[in-house]
mmCIF file of C-alpha atoms in Angstrom:
data_model
loop_
_atom_site.group_PDB
_atom_site.id
_atom_site.type_symbol
_atom_site.label_atom_id
_atom_site.label_comp_id
_atom_site.label_asym_id
_atom_site.label_seq_id
_atom_site.Cartn_x
_atom_site.Cartn_y
_atom_site.Cartn_z
ATOM 1 C CA UNK A 1 -1.391 10.552 -18.279
ATOM 2 C CA UNK A 2 -4.367 9.477 -20.383
ATOM 3 C CA UNK A 3 -5.822 11.673 -22.806
ATOM 4 C CA UNK A 4 -8.988 12.632 -20.925
ATOM 5 C CA UNK A 5 -7.100 13.716 -17.807
ATOM 6 C CA UNK A 6 -4.750 16.028 -19.820
ATOM 7 C CA UNK A 7 -5.447 19.870 -19.568
ATOM 8 C CA UNK A 8 -6.283 21.968 -22.663
ATOM 9 C CA UNK A 9 -3.873 24.222 -22.153
ATOM 10 C CA UNK A 10 -0.359 24.133 -20.613
ATOM 11 C CA UNK A 11 1.674 27.136 -19.131
ATOM 12 C CA UNK A 12 5.159 28.594 -19.374
ATOM 13 C CA UNK A 13 6.566 30.922 -16.949
ATOM 14 C CA UNK A 14 9.011 33.591 -18.784
ATOM 15 C CA UNK A 15 10.678 36.734 -17.745
ATOM 16 C CA UNK A 16 11.370 39.968 -19.858
ATOM 17 C CA UNK A 17 15.126 39.583 -18.943
ATOM 18 C CA UNK A 18 16.172 36.780 -21.203
ATOM 19 C CA UNK A 19 15.824 37.284 -24.916
ATOM 20 C CA UNK A 20 14.803 33.786 -25.948
ATOM 21 C CA UNK A 21 12.083 34.109 -23.385
ATOM 22 C CA UNK A 22 10.517 37.060 -25.143
ATOM 23 C CA UNK A 23 10.619 35.233 -28.505
ATOM 24 C CA UNK A 24 7.676 32.776 -27.338
ATOM 25 C CA UNK A 25 5.729 36.056 -27.944
ATOM 26 C CA UNK A 26 7.632 38.166 -30.529
ATOM 27 C CA UNK A 27 8.745 35.293 -32.819
ATOM 28 C CA UNK A 28 6.441 32.351 -32.059
ATOM 29 C CA UNK A 29 9.421 30.332 -30.814
ATOM 30 C CA UNK A 30 9.817 27.890 -28.184
ATOM 31 C CA UNK A 31 12.903 27.561 -26.411
ATOM 32 C CA UNK A 32 14.309 24.120 -25.065
ATOM 33 C CA UNK A 33 16.698 24.338 -22.308
ATOM 34 C CA UNK A 34 19.850 22.142 -22.037
ATOM 35 C CA UNK A 35 19.599 20.001 -18.878
ATOM 36 C CA UNK A 36 23.001 21.294 -17.861
ATOM 37 C CA UNK A 37 21.131 24.746 -17.136
ATOM 38 C CA UNK A 38 18.281 23.602 -14.988
ATOM 39 C CA UNK A 39 18.135 24.286 -11.292
ATOM 40 C CA UNK A 40 17.941 20.558 -10.302
ATOM 41 C CA UNK A 41 21.283 18.976 -10.968
ATOM 42 C CA UNK A 42 20.036 15.751 -11.152
ATOM 43 C CA UNK A 43 17.514 16.363 -13.819
ATOM 44 C CA UNK A 44 17.708 13.927 -16.731
ATOM 45 C CA UNK A 45 20.281 12.092 -15.059
ATOM 46 C CA UNK A 46 18.896 8.652 -14.356
ATOM 47 C CA UNK A 47 21.859 6.644 -15.431
ATOM 48 C CA UNK A 48 22.079 3.407 -17.045
ATOM 49 C CA UNK A 49 22.703 1.355 -14.074
ATOM 50 C CA UNK A 50 26.289 -0.685 -14.469
ATOM 51 C CA UNK A 51 25.857 -2.586 -11.197
ATOM 52 C CA UNK A 52 23.088 -4.724 -13.307
ATOM 53 C CA UNK A 53 26.185 -6.151 -15.348
ATOM 54 C CA UNK A 54 26.711 -8.629 -12.587
ATOM 55 C CA UNK A 55 28.103 -11.756 -14.880
ATOM 56 C CA UNK A 56 31.002 -11.974 -17.159
ATOM 57 C CA UNK A 57 28.759 -12.485 -20.165
ATOM 58 C CA UNK A 58 26.688 -9.220 -19.391
ATOM 59 C CA UNK A 59 29.842 -7.201 -18.541
ATOM 60 C CA UNK A 60 31.457 -8.448 -22.046
ATOM 61 C CA UNK A 61 28.114 -7.504 -23.669
ATOM 62 C CA UNK A 62 28.422 -4.072 -22.420
ATOM 63 C CA UNK A 63 32.026 -3.860 -23.259
ATOM 64 C CA UNK A 64 31.538 -4.936 -27.317
ATOM 65 C CA UNK A 65 28.598 -2.223 -27.031
ATOM 66 C CA UNK A 66 31.009 0.632 -25.791
ATOM 67 C CA UNK A 67 33.620 -0.567 -28.472
ATOM 68 C CA UNK A 68 30.752 0.033 -31.221
ATOM 69 C CA UNK A 69 29.951 3.547 -29.467
ATOM 70 C CA UNK A 70 33.437 4.270 -29.671
ATOM 71 C CA UNK A 71 33.654 4.645 -25.702
ATOM 72 C CA UNK A 72 36.748 1.845 -26.169
ATOM 73 C CA UNK A 73 39.505 2.752 -28.685
ATOM 74 C CA UNK A 74 39.773 -0.920 -29.689
ATOM 75 C CA UNK A 75 38.262 -4.222 -29.616
ATOM 76 C CA UNK A 76 41.513 -5.590 -27.695
ATOM 77 C CA UNK A 77 40.164 -3.707 -24.617
ATOM 78 C CA UNK A 78 37.105 -5.563 -24.283
ATOM 79 C CA UNK A 79 38.196 -8.309 -21.955
ATOM 80 C CA UNK A 80 40.148 -5.974 -19.326
ATOM 81 C CA UNK A 81 37.101 -3.427 -19.545
ATOM 82 C CA UNK A 82 34.901 -6.363 -18.790
ATOM 83 C CA UNK A 83 36.789 -7.525 -15.925
ATOM 84 C CA UNK A 84 37.288 -3.872 -14.605
ATOM 85 C CA UNK A 85 33.498 -3.467 -14.994
ATOM 86 C CA UNK A 86 32.950 -6.616 -12.610
ATOM 87 C CA UNK A 87 35.530 -5.555 -10.136
ATOM 88 C CA UNK A 88 34.905 -2.099 -9.792
ATOM 89 C CA UNK A 89 31.531 -0.987 -11.481
ATOM 90 C CA UNK A 90 31.297 2.233 -9.300
ATOM 91 C CA UNK A 91 34.446 3.764 -10.978
ATOM 92 C CA UNK A 92 33.246 3.036 -14.560
ATOM 93 C CA UNK A 93 29.973 3.996 -13.623
ATOM 94 C CA UNK A 94 31.120 7.768 -12.833
ATOM 95 C CA UNK A 95 32.984 7.976 -15.856
ATOM 96 C CA UNK A 96 30.248 6.785 -18.346
ATOM 97 C CA UNK A 97 27.801 9.181 -16.546
ATOM 98 C CA UNK A 98 30.022 12.035 -17.322
ATOM 99 C CA UNK A 99 30.412 11.184 -21.000
ATOM 100 C CA UNK A 100 26.608 10.108 -21.444
ATOM 101 C CA UNK A 101 25.213 13.194 -19.623
ATOM 102 C CA UNK A 102 27.669 15.580 -21.219
ATOM 103 C CA UNK A 103 26.341 14.242 -24.759
ATOM 104 C CA UNK A 104 22.947 14.965 -23.276
ATOM 105 C CA UNK A 105 23.298 18.359 -22.204
ATOM 106 C CA UNK A 106 25.398 19.236 -25.365
ATOM 107 C CA UNK A 107 22.370 17.791 -27.725
ATOM 108 C CA UNK A 108 18.993 17.760 -25.929
ATOM 109 C CA UNK A 109 16.819 20.241 -24.651
ATOM 110 C CA UNK A 110 13.597 20.293 -22.451
ATOM 111 C CA UNK A 111 10.689 22.176 -22.424
ATOM 112 C CA UNK A 112 8.957 22.130 -19.278
ATOM 113 C CA UNK A 113 5.397 23.224 -19.025
ATOM 114 C CA UNK A 114 3.102 23.315 -15.839
ATOM 115 C CA UNK A 115 -0.777 22.306 -15.419
ATOM 116 C CA UNK A 116 -1.189 26.064 -13.893
ATOM 117 C CA UNK A 117 -0.576 29.596 -14.540
ATOM 118 C CA UNK A 118 -1.367 30.700 -10.855
ATOM 119 C CA UNK A 119 1.540 29.090 -8.754
ATOM 120 C CA UNK A 120 3.355 31.438 -6.728
ATOM 121 C CA UNK A 121 6.499 29.487 -6.289
ATOM 122 C CA UNK A 122 6.666 28.900 -10.133
ATOM 123 C CA UNK A 123 5.991 32.584 -10.597
ATOM 124 C CA UNK A 124 8.926 33.113 -8.097
ATOM 125 C CA UNK A 125 11.126 31.003 -9.377
ATOM 126 C CA UNK A 126 10.570 31.274 -13.325
ATOM 127 C CA UNK A 127 9.057 34.337 -13.919
ATOM 128 C CA UNK A 128 11.606 36.375 -12.149
ATOM 129 C CA UNK A 129 10.156 36.923 -8.924
ATOM 130 C CA UNK A 130 6.556 37.463 -10.425
ATOM 131 C CA UNK A 131 7.835 40.135 -12.673
ATOM 132 C CA UNK A 132 7.669 38.252 -15.702
ATOM 133 C CA UNK A 133 4.867 36.758 -17.715
ATOM 134 C CA UNK A 134 2.936 33.542 -18.321
ATOM 135 C CA UNK A 135 1.779 31.925 -21.478
ATOM 136 C CA UNK A 136 -0.644 29.228 -21.937
ATOM 137 C CA UNK A 137 -0.162 26.826 -24.909
ATOM 138 C CA UNK A 138 -2.680 24.468 -26.671
ATOM 139 C CA UNK A 139 -1.825 20.737 -25.565
ATOM 140 C CA UNK A 140 -2.925 19.547 -29.093
ATOM 141 C CA UNK A 141 -0.792 21.842 -30.920
ATOM 142 C CA UNK A 142 2.281 20.869 -28.733
ATOM 143 C CA UNK A 143 1.124 17.023 -29.672
ATOM 144 C CA UNK A 144 0.742 18.170 -33.423
ATOM 145 C CA UNK A 145 4.488 18.829 -33.304
ATOM 146 C CA UNK A 146 5.558 15.318 -33.045
ATOM 147 C CA UNK A 147 9.097 16.159 -32.578
ATOM 148 C CA UNK A 148 10.082 15.367 -29.204
ATOM 149 C CA UNK A 149 9.037 13.052 -26.337
ATOM 150 C CA UNK A 150 6.275 14.557 -24.033
ATOM 151 C CA UNK A 151 4.191 13.634 -21.162
ATOM 152 C CA UNK A 152 3.703 13.923 -17.642
ATOM 153 C CA UNK A 153 6.740 14.163 -15.016
ATOM 154 C CA UNK A 154 6.751 11.146 -12.634
ATOM 155 C CA UNK A 155 7.544 11.735 -8.915
ATOM 156 C CA UNK A 156 8.708 8.085 -7.631
ATOM 157 C CA UNK A 157 7.703 7.454 -3.884
ATOM 158 C CA UNK A 158 10.769 7.549 -1.921
ATOM 159 C CA UNK A 159 12.756 8.415 -4.644
ATOM 160 C CA UNK A 160 13.061 5.175 -5.930
ATOM 161 C CA UNK A 161 14.240 5.847 -9.300
ATOM 162 C CA UNK A 162 14.087 3.314 -12.156
ATOM 163 C CA UNK A 163 17.280 1.174 -12.705
ATOM 164 C CA UNK A 164 17.887 1.411 -16.675
ATOM 165 C CA UNK A 165 19.651 -1.695 -18.133
ATOM 166 C CA UNK A 166 22.944 -0.476 -19.987
ATOM 167 C CA UNK A 167 22.501 -3.445 -22.569
ATOM 168 C CA UNK A 168 19.523 -2.045 -23.996
ATOM 169 C CA UNK A 169 20.339 -0.047 -27.401
ATOM 170 C CA UNK A 170 18.302 3.252 -27.635
ATOM 171 C CA UNK A 171 15.252 2.783 -26.007
ATOM 172 C CA UNK A 172 12.433 5.298 -26.571
ATOM 173 C CA UNK A 173 10.750 4.207 -23.372
ATOM 174 C CA UNK A 174 14.510 4.485 -21.429
ATOM 175 C CA UNK A 175 14.724 7.744 -22.716
ATOM 176 C CA UNK A 176 11.530 8.767 -21.483
ATOM 177 C CA UNK A 177 11.868 7.547 -18.030
ATOM 178 C CA UNK A 178 15.168 9.316 -17.907
ATOM 179 C CA UNK A 179 13.687 12.598 -18.968
ATOM 180 C CA UNK A 180 10.715 12.554 -17.237
ATOM 181 C CA UNK A 181 11.426 11.469 -13.885
ATOM 182 C CA UNK A 182 12.374 13.801 -10.920
ATOM 183 C CA UNK A 183 12.684 13.571 -6.927
ATOM 184 C CA UNK A 184 9.375 14.222 -5.470
ATOM 185 C CA UNK A 185 11.056 17.277 -3.862
ATOM 186 C CA UNK A 186 10.651 19.041 -6.984
ATOM 187 C CA UNK A 187 6.856 17.822 -7.180
ATOM 188 C CA UNK A 188 5.840 21.605 -7.051
#
């Protein structure tokens, strides 16, 4: 989103039941939700796509990366892992995703905000069936926090999600794509 298109205020729907919801008013605190608590089980789960490792060289490079990240127990497993990766990437993809997403759910939090305070659906879903409250947050104050990645969510046409390379070292651009891309079904 370009700065000139950005709203001045973004909104957070809350309820009176959850203690951390009230803290935005009483303690000036924001709660960053773990991705595993989201309604959408695919949120923040755009995987690094192991099928992109389509040569033995790429598979070895990834195996070396896994050994450095302690995913493989020792370097002796690199060749075996690379071969297995080429022969059955889907089996390894599942295990890698489980490990990767568990780590993210345990350590990352997300603050989801809305451009509007008057969405009937948002009031229903996130403000306890219209019994909660909605608070406006100044966008410039959020930008000044500078402690987290922020920007609009992208909703790809036909759910053609980006394919992220597992060979990339931690790339803030990939992290942003993973955390800011959702199915168009959630566009409300």
